[in-house]
Amino acid sequence: MKKILVTGGCGYIGAHTVVDLLENGYEVISIDDNSRSGTYLLDGIQKITHTKIKNYKVDLKNFDETRAVFQENEDITGIIHFAAYKAVGESVEQPLLYYENNLFSLINILKCTKEFNIPHFVFSSSCTVYGNPDSIPVTETSAEKKAESPYGATKQMGERIVQDYVKAHESNAILLRYFNPVGAHPTTFIGELPVGKPQNLVPAITQCAIGKIKEMTVYGTDYPTRDGSCIRDYIHVCDIAHAHTLALEFLINKKNTSAVEIFNLGSGNGVTVLEAIHAFEKVSGKKLNYKLGLKRPGDVIAIYANNDLARTALNWNIKYDLDDMMRTAWDWEIKIHKDEELVSTQNHVLN
Ligand code: WQD
């Protein structure tokens, strides 16, 4: 059984990818310092797959502790590197936290990848590398504009670090540029657990709908878009997760024609914030209490993917639509609302 190391395996996209890898016959270990996650999703993985995976609670910024994990697991075939902070707004407020965490972690993982000759590396990148695109939808060769946030800048720098590493050490890597991952596993055993006040749209919607937050704000309604609110490409987290398994197999089966290949992971549909809210209201039957507010620094106006390359080269078939995303997100919010006690004890919760 091929062993895969997933960094950030206790997190939102990481946990969903661990499930997909296990369901596709891989052995999985995780490194996650649980600074923004906990064991709740690990238990959820076990409920879905009946497999308890080992998580090494290690800060990837600590090289010696990270290296020790590789020494204990000499048979790693591939690495999927998720571990990073990812809130656009927070990165604008705390840039050094983002540069230190996201880049030092990546450099340490790549140093171990080199020392232990791990052949396959999948990097969790983001559509934020495109900045405010000149034209949409964006393809993988669209110009990378200046990142609108420090978060986006860490992804642009991260991609460059991976590309330079691969070139120097004759390795292979795939950069996966996620658009907006949302929703939860249909079993409601795993989903998104925002730490503190939700920064992202869909958890803000579901926490507002369940009454955890009194109201939510639409950040900006005078953008040059069809209804004045920002356009994003929402994609179900399970579709994103399966794309990681496909990307790994693409490398293992030597299907890549260059050392580094890049794929957009988006649905290919642009949806405005107000349209997303209305889709949620339709699916949940709940009227959302939201107000129209000021723009959020760091936001791009509109972006969505041309996903032809991932659909053809990786044979990636998207299964979930916007209603599925909103329905699974709502089912998950209801579930963790009931489980609130357990979630707060098992997960790192910042106030
Ligand atoms: C979406 C839209 C907000 C909250 C995310 C991830 C990032 C990357 C790209 C993967 C924006 C608006 C939000 C709220 C709102 N993905 N909004 N009220 O900023 O596109 O970035 O996707 O790497 O990691 O963070 O996502 O959900 O924060 O915002 O109006 O309470 O919703 O202004 O227009 P974003 P988001």
Short mmCIF file of C-alpha atoms and ligand atoms in Angstrom, two decimals:
data_model
loop_
_atom_site.label_atom_id
_atom_site.label_comp_id
_atom_site.label_asym_id
_atom_site.label_seq_id
_atom_site.Cartn_x
_atom_site.Cartn_y
_atom_site.Cartn_z
CA MET A 1 0.00 0.00 0.00
CA LYS A 2 1.53 3.38 -1.00
CA LYS A 3 2.01 5.75 1.97
CA ILE A 4 1.09 9.41 1.51
CA LEU A 5 2.00 12.22 3.91
CA VAL A 6 -0.72 14.89 4.15
CA THR A 7 0.32 18.05 5.99
CA GLY A 8 -2.70 19.80 7.54
CA GLY A 9 -4.60 16.50 7.59
CA CYS A 10 -6.77 17.66 10.51
CA GLY A 11 -7.97 20.69 8.56
CA TYR A 12 -10.90 21.24 6.24
CA ILE A 13 -9.54 20.32 2.81
CA GLY A 14 -6.89 18.06 4.31
CA ALA A 15 -9.41 15.85 6.11
CA HIS A 16 -11.61 15.49 3.02
CA THR A 17 -8.53 14.55 0.98
CA VAL A 18 -7.44 11.99 3.59
CA VAL A 19 -10.87 10.34 3.23
CA ASP A 20 -10.55 10.26 -0.56
CA LEU A 21 -7.02 8.83 -0.42
CA LEU A 22 -8.06 6.11 2.05
CA GLU A 23 -11.08 5.25 -0.12
CA ASN A 24 -8.69 4.89 -3.07
CA GLY A 25 -6.43 2.41 -1.31
CA TYR A 26 -3.63 4.61 0.04
CA GLU A 27 -2.10 4.53 3.53
CA VAL A 28 -2.10 8.04 5.00
CA ILE A 29 -0.24 9.84 7.79
CA SER A 30 -0.74 13.48 8.74
CA ILE A 31 1.39 16.26 10.22
CA ASP A 32 -0.80 18.95 11.77
CA ASP A 33 0.11 21.15 14.76
CA ASN A 34 -3.61 21.62 15.48
CA SER A 35 -3.05 25.38 15.88
CA ARG A 36 -6.22 25.83 13.82
CA SER A 37 -7.69 22.34 13.96
CA GLY A 38 -8.06 19.44 16.35
CA THR A 39 -9.08 15.82 16.62
CA TYR A 40 -12.76 16.27 15.75
CA LEU A 41 -12.14 15.79 12.03
CA LEU A 42 -9.75 12.87 12.67
CA ASP A 43 -12.63 11.11 14.44
CA GLY A 44 -14.86 12.00 11.50
CA ILE A 45 -12.37 10.44 9.07
CA GLN A 46 -12.45 7.27 11.14
CA LYS A 47 -16.28 7.19 11.17
CA ILE A 48 -16.36 7.46 7.36
CA THR A 49 -13.48 5.13 6.50
CA HIS A 50 -13.22 2.94 9.64
CA THR A 51 -9.51 3.80 9.55
CA LYS A 52 -7.72 5.68 12.32
CA ILE A 53 -4.89 7.64 10.74
CA LYS A 54 -1.85 8.80 12.73
CA ASN A 55 -1.44 12.57 13.07
CA TYR A 56 1.96 13.89 14.19
CA LYS A 57 1.20 17.02 16.20
CA VAL A 58 4.25 18.88 14.92
CA ASP A 59 4.83 22.54 14.02
CA LEU A 60 6.29 22.42 10.52
CA LYS A 61 8.29 25.57 11.34
CA ASN A 62 10.34 23.28 13.64
CA PHE A 63 12.69 21.53 11.22
CA ASP A 64 14.05 18.89 13.66
CA GLU A 65 10.58 17.77 14.75
CA THR A 66 9.42 17.68 11.11
CA ARG A 67 12.50 15.69 10.07
CA ALA A 68 11.85 13.15 12.85
CA VAL A 69 8.51 12.26 11.22
CA PHE A 70 10.29 11.41 7.97
CA GLN A 71 12.88 9.34 9.84
CA GLU A 72 10.04 7.32 11.37
CA ASN A 73 8.34 6.88 7.97
CA GLU A 74 11.00 5.99 5.41
CA ASP A 75 8.42 4.65 2.94
CA ILE A 76 6.54 7.81 1.96
CA THR A 77 5.64 7.78 -1.77
CA GLY A 78 4.16 11.27 -2.00
CA ILE A 79 3.38 14.43 -0.07
CA ILE A 80 0.30 16.65 -0.26
CA HIS A 81 1.12 19.94 1.45
CA PHE A 82 -1.97 21.76 2.77
CA ALA A 83 -0.71 23.19 6.05
CA ALA A 84 -1.02 26.98 5.80
CA TYR A 85 -3.14 29.85 7.09
CA LYS A 86 -5.69 30.88 4.46
CA ALA A 87 -7.89 33.81 5.42
CA VAL A 88 -7.50 36.72 3.02
CA GLY A 89 -8.80 39.33 5.46
CA GLU A 90 -6.66 38.10 8.38
CA SER A 91 -3.55 38.06 6.19
CA VAL A 92 -4.03 41.78 5.45
CA GLU A 93 -4.18 42.47 9.20
CA GLN A 94 -1.27 40.11 10.13
CA PRO A 95 1.11 39.76 7.13
CA LEU A 96 4.19 38.58 9.07
CA LEU A 97 2.17 35.74 10.67
CA TYR A 98 1.28 34.58 7.15
CA TYR A 99 4.75 34.93 5.61
CA GLU A 100 6.41 33.15 8.55
CA ASN A 101 3.90 30.31 8.85
CA ASN A 102 3.17 29.59 5.21
CA LEU A 103 6.70 29.93 3.85
CA PHE A 104 8.81 28.47 6.68
CA SER A 105 6.55 25.39 6.77
CA LEU A 106 6.90 24.87 3.03
CA ILE A 107 10.68 25.25 3.08
CA ASN A 108 11.06 22.70 5.89
CA ILE A 109 8.83 20.17 4.13
CA LEU A 110 10.82 20.58 0.92
CA LYS A 111 14.13 20.16 2.80
CA CYS A 112 12.82 16.82 4.11
CA THR A 113 11.44 15.90 0.67
CA LYS A 114 14.96 16.32 -0.68
CA GLU A 115 16.77 14.55 2.16
CA PHE A 116 14.43 11.54 2.07
CA ASN A 117 14.06 11.49 -1.74
CA ILE A 118 10.27 11.69 -1.84
CA PRO A 119 9.43 11.60 -5.55
CA HIS A 120 5.96 13.17 -5.73
CA PHE A 121 4.80 16.51 -4.31
CA VAL A 122 1.38 18.15 -4.57
CA PHE A 123 1.18 21.79 -3.44
CA SER A 124 -2.03 23.40 -2.22
CA SER A 125 -2.12 26.66 -4.13
CA SER A 126 -4.89 29.12 -4.78
CA CYS A 127 -6.64 31.22 -7.40
CA THR A 128 -5.43 34.20 -5.37
CA VAL A 129 -2.18 33.91 -7.37
CA TYR A 130 -4.09 35.53 -10.28
CA GLY A 131 -4.80 38.72 -8.28
CA ASN A 132 -7.47 40.81 -9.98
CA PRO A 133 -7.47 39.08 -13.41
CA ASP A 134 -7.73 41.19 -16.61
CA SER A 135 -10.15 38.66 -18.10
CA ILE A 136 -12.20 35.79 -16.75
CA PRO A 137 -12.43 32.85 -16.72
CA VAL A 138 -8.74 32.41 -15.89
CA THR A 139 -6.65 29.61 -17.37
CA GLU A 140 -3.43 28.23 -15.85
CA THR A 141 -1.48 30.51 -18.21
CA SER A 142 -3.38 33.66 -17.25
CA ALA A 143 -1.11 36.43 -16.04
CA GLU A 144 -0.31 36.36 -12.34
CA LYS A 145 -1.14 39.89 -11.26
CA LYS A 146 0.12 41.40 -8.00
CA ALA A 147 -1.50 39.42 -5.21
CA GLU A 148 -4.23 41.46 -3.51
CA SER A 149 -3.37 40.04 -0.07
CA PRO A 150 -0.37 38.66 1.84
CA TYR A 151 -2.15 35.30 1.75
CA GLY A 152 -2.14 35.40 -2.03
CA ALA A 153 1.49 36.52 -2.00
CA THR A 154 2.48 33.48 0.10
CA LYS A 155 0.85 31.25 -2.51
CA GLN A 156 2.66 33.04 -5.37
CA MET A 157 5.98 32.72 -3.50
CA GLY A 158 5.15 29.13 -2.52
CA GLU A 159 4.62 28.17 -6.15
CA ARG A 160 7.96 29.75 -7.09
CA ILE A 161 9.74 27.94 -4.23
CA VAL A 162 8.30 24.58 -5.36
CA GLN A 163 9.21 25.23 -9.01
CA ASP A 164 12.80 26.19 -8.14
CA TYR A 165 13.12 23.16 -5.83
CA VAL A 166 11.88 20.76 -8.53
CA LYS A 167 14.22 22.25 -11.13
CA ALA A 168 17.26 21.92 -8.85
CA HIS A 169 16.50 18.41 -7.60
CA GLU A 170 14.93 16.65 -10.62
CA SER A 171 11.72 15.98 -8.71
CA ASN A 172 8.06 16.18 -9.79
CA ALA A 173 5.31 18.44 -8.50
CA ILE A 174 1.77 19.52 -9.20
CA LEU A 175 0.41 22.91 -8.15
CA LEU A 176 -3.35 22.83 -7.53
CA ARG A 177 -4.96 26.28 -7.64
CA TYR A 178 -8.19 26.04 -5.64
CA PHE A 179 -10.94 28.51 -6.20
CA ASN A 180 -13.41 28.70 -3.31
CA PRO A 181 -13.75 25.34 -1.54
CA VAL A 182 -17.09 25.10 0.28
CA GLY A 183 -19.55 22.51 1.59
CA ALA A 184 -18.99 19.35 3.64
CA HIS A 185 -18.83 15.59 3.27
CA PRO A 186 -22.37 14.21 2.67
CA THR A 187 -22.10 12.07 5.86
CA THR A 188 -21.69 15.30 7.92
CA PHE A 189 -18.84 13.53 9.79
CA ILE A 190 -16.34 16.10 8.45
CA GLY A 191 -16.63 19.70 7.30
CA GLU A 192 -15.25 23.18 7.87
CA LEU A 193 -14.53 24.26 11.46
CA PRO A 194 -13.62 27.96 11.31
CA VAL A 195 -11.53 29.14 14.25
CA GLY A 196 -13.21 32.14 15.87
CA LYS A 197 -15.42 34.46 13.79
CA PRO A 198 -15.80 32.91 10.32
CA GLN A 199 -13.78 34.78 7.70
CA ASN A 200 -15.16 32.91 4.69
CA LEU A 201 -18.57 33.46 3.12
CA VAL A 202 -20.23 30.07 3.45
CA PRO A 203 -19.42 29.42 7.13
CA ALA A 204 -20.52 33.01 7.83
CA ILE A 205 -23.83 32.25 6.07
CA THR A 206 -24.44 28.98 7.93
CA GLN A 207 -23.42 30.39 11.34
CA CYS A 208 -25.76 33.33 10.76
CA ALA A 209 -28.58 31.00 9.70
CA ILE A 210 -28.20 28.83 12.82
CA GLY A 211 -27.97 31.89 15.08
CA LYS A 212 -24.33 31.50 16.13
CA ILE A 213 -23.72 35.02 14.76
CA LYS A 214 -26.54 37.58 14.82
CA GLU A 215 -26.12 38.90 11.30
CA MET A 216 -23.61 38.76 8.49
CA THR A 217 -22.30 41.48 6.21
CA VAL A 218 -22.02 41.47 2.45
CA TYR A 219 -18.66 43.13 1.90
CA GLY A 220 -19.35 45.55 -0.92
CA THR A 221 -22.31 45.85 -3.27
CA ASP A 222 -21.03 48.54 -5.62
CA TYR A 223 -18.48 46.45 -7.52
CA PRO A 224 -18.72 46.46 -11.35
CA THR A 225 -20.56 43.10 -11.42
CA ARG A 226 -24.11 42.05 -12.36
CA ASP A 227 -25.49 42.71 -8.88
CA GLY A 228 -22.66 44.77 -7.37
CA SER A 229 -21.24 41.98 -5.17
CA CYS A 230 -18.02 40.03 -5.78
CA ILE A 231 -17.93 37.04 -8.09
CA ARG A 232 -16.23 33.80 -7.00
CA ASP A 233 -16.00 30.21 -8.23
CA TYR A 234 -17.42 27.98 -5.47
CA ILE A 235 -16.37 24.33 -5.66
CA HIS A 236 -17.37 21.47 -3.37
CA VAL A 237 -14.62 20.34 -1.01
CA CYS A 238 -15.19 16.68 -1.97
CA ASP A 239 -14.53 17.53 -5.63
CA ILE A 240 -11.36 19.35 -4.56
CA ALA A 241 -10.33 16.35 -2.43
CA HIS A 242 -10.72 13.84 -5.25
CA ALA A 243 -8.66 16.05 -7.56
CA HIS A 244 -5.73 15.56 -5.14
CA THR A 245 -5.91 11.79 -5.44
CA LEU A 246 -6.07 12.14 -9.23
CA ALA A 247 -3.09 14.54 -9.20
CA LEU A 248 -1.00 12.14 -7.12
CA GLU A 249 -1.86 9.23 -9.45
CA PHE A 250 -1.00 11.44 -12.42
CA LEU A 251 2.54 11.75 -10.99
CA ILE A 252 2.86 8.15 -9.75
CA ASN A 253 1.81 6.87 -13.18
CA LYS A 254 4.30 9.32 -14.80
CA LYS A 255 1.56 10.99 -16.88
CA ASN A 256 3.15 14.43 -16.38
CA THR A 257 4.96 15.85 -19.42
CA SER A 258 6.88 18.45 -17.39
CA ALA A 259 8.41 18.43 -13.93
CA VAL A 260 5.85 20.93 -12.61
CA GLU A 261 2.23 20.94 -13.82
CA ILE A 262 -0.43 23.43 -12.75
CA PHE A 263 -4.20 22.85 -12.59
CA ASN A 264 -7.13 25.14 -11.79
CA LEU A 265 -9.59 23.49 -9.40
CA GLY A 266 -12.78 25.45 -9.86
CA SER A 267 -16.31 24.65 -11.04
CA GLY A 268 -16.00 27.04 -13.99
CA ASN A 269 -19.07 28.97 -12.78
CA GLY A 270 -18.92 32.54 -11.44
CA VAL A 271 -21.41 33.21 -8.62
CA THR A 272 -21.94 36.56 -6.85
CA VAL A 273 -22.10 36.85 -3.06
CA LEU A 274 -25.80 37.74 -3.23
CA GLU A 275 -26.50 34.80 -5.57
CA ALA A 276 -24.71 32.49 -3.10
CA ILE A 277 -26.85 33.83 -0.26
CA HIS A 278 -30.05 33.33 -2.29
CA ALA A 279 -28.98 29.77 -3.20
CA PHE A 280 -28.51 29.05 0.50
CA GLU A 281 -31.91 30.54 1.39
CA LYS A 282 -33.55 28.40 -1.30
CA VAL A 283 -31.88 25.16 -0.17
CA SER A 284 -32.23 25.72 3.59
CA GLY A 285 -35.62 27.43 3.61
CA LYS A 286 -34.05 29.99 5.99
CA LYS A 287 -34.22 33.77 5.49
CA LEU A 288 -30.72 35.11 6.11
CA ASN A 289 -30.16 38.17 8.29
CA TYR A 290 -27.53 40.11 6.35
CA LYS A 291 -26.63 43.73 5.83
CA LEU A 292 -24.89 45.43 2.93
CA GLY A 293 -21.52 46.74 4.11
CA LEU A 294 -18.23 48.22 2.96
CA LYS A 295 -15.72 46.47 0.73
CA ARG A 296 -13.15 44.19 2.43
CA PRO A 297 -9.46 45.09 1.84
CA GLY A 298 -7.72 42.37 -0.19
CA ASP A 299 -10.80 41.17 -2.08
CA VAL A 300 -10.59 40.70 -5.83
CA ILE A 301 -13.66 41.86 -7.78
CA ALA A 302 -14.39 38.79 -9.88
CA ILE A 303 -12.69 35.50 -10.63
CA TYR A 304 -13.70 32.08 -11.83
CA ALA A 305 -11.89 29.18 -13.48
CA ASN A 306 -11.41 27.72 -16.88
CA ASN A 307 -11.08 24.14 -15.59
CA ASP A 308 -10.61 22.37 -18.93
CA LEU A 309 -7.08 21.20 -18.13
CA ALA A 310 -7.97 19.48 -14.83
CA ARG A 311 -11.07 17.90 -16.38
CA THR A 312 -9.15 16.49 -19.33
CA ALA A 313 -5.61 15.72 -18.09
CA LEU A 314 -6.66 14.52 -14.63
CA ASN A 315 -9.99 13.12 -15.85
CA TRP A 316 -11.58 15.18 -13.05
CA ASN A 317 -15.40 14.97 -13.11
CA ILE A 318 -17.12 17.50 -10.84
CA LYS A 319 -19.97 15.84 -8.93
CA TYR A 320 -21.49 18.60 -6.76
CA ASP A 321 -23.38 21.74 -7.83
CA LEU A 322 -24.05 24.99 -5.90
CA ASP A 323 -27.20 23.62 -4.24
CA ASP A 324 -25.23 20.54 -3.04
CA MET A 325 -22.56 22.86 -1.65
CA MET A 326 -25.09 24.90 0.29
CA ARG A 327 -27.08 21.86 1.44
CA THR A 328 -24.05 19.95 2.75
CA ALA A 329 -22.71 23.13 4.39
CA TRP A 330 -26.07 23.64 6.13
CA ASP A 331 -26.38 19.96 7.20
CA TRP A 332 -22.85 20.21 8.65
CA GLU A 333 -23.65 23.43 10.56
CA ILE A 334 -26.72 21.77 12.08
CA LYS A 335 -24.60 18.74 13.05
CA ILE A 336 -21.80 20.72 14.75
CA HIS A 337 -24.37 22.92 16.48
CA LYS A 338 -25.69 19.77 18.18
CA ASP A 339 -22.09 18.60 18.79
CA GLU A 340 -20.96 22.05 20.05
CA GLU A 341 -19.63 20.73 23.38
CA LEU A 342 -17.55 18.02 21.72
CA VAL A 343 -16.33 20.29 18.93
CA SER A 344 -15.09 22.95 21.35
CA THR A 345 -13.24 20.46 23.55
CA GLN A 346 -11.68 18.56 20.65
CA ASN A 347 -10.81 21.54 18.53
CA HIS A 348 -8.55 24.51 19.04
CA VAL A 349 -11.04 27.35 19.44
CA LEU A 350 -9.78 30.93 19.49
CA ASN A 351 -12.23 33.53 20.79
C1 WQD B 1 -15.71 35.26 -0.76
C2 WQD B 1 -16.56 36.50 -1.03
C3 WQD B 1 -16.00 38.34 0.39
C4 WQD B 1 -17.43 36.73 4.17
C5 WQD B 1 -11.06 32.11 -0.29
C6 WQD B 1 -10.10 31.49 0.65
C7 WQD B 1 -8.73 31.43 0.05
C8 WQD B 1 -8.76 30.92 -1.36
C9 WQD B 1 -9.76 31.67 -2.21
C10 WQD B 1 -8.18 28.61 -1.35
C11 WQD B 1 -15.72 37.79 -0.99
C12 WQD B 1 -17.44 37.87 0.62
C13 WQD B 1 -17.09 36.86 2.84
C14 WQD B 1 -18.48 37.52 4.71
C15 WQD B 1 -18.81 38.50 2.54
N1 WQD B 1 -9.09 29.55 -1.43
N2 WQD B 1 -17.77 37.73 2.05
N3 WQD B 1 -19.14 38.37 3.86
O1 WQD B 1 -11.68 35.78 0.02
O2 WQD B 1 -12.45 34.54 -2.07
O3 WQD B 1 -10.81 33.49 -0.42
O4 WQD B 1 -11.01 31.53 -1.55
O5 WQD B 1 -7.03 28.71 -1.23
O6 WQD B 1 -8.00 30.56 0.87
O7 WQD B 1 -10.06 32.27 1.82
O8 WQD B 1 -13.21 33.76 0.15
O9 WQD B 1 -15.22 33.24 1.43
O10 WQD B 1 -13.58 34.93 2.39
O11 WQD B 1 -14.95 35.54 0.42
O12 WQD B 1 -19.40 39.30 1.79
O13 WQD B 1 -18.85 37.45 5.92
O14 WQD B 1 -17.52 36.61 0.01
O15 WQD B 1 -15.92 39.76 0.43
O16 WQD B 1 -16.25 38.67 -1.94
P1 WQD B 1 -12.04 34.51 -0.64
P2 WQD B 1 -14.26 34.35 1.19
#
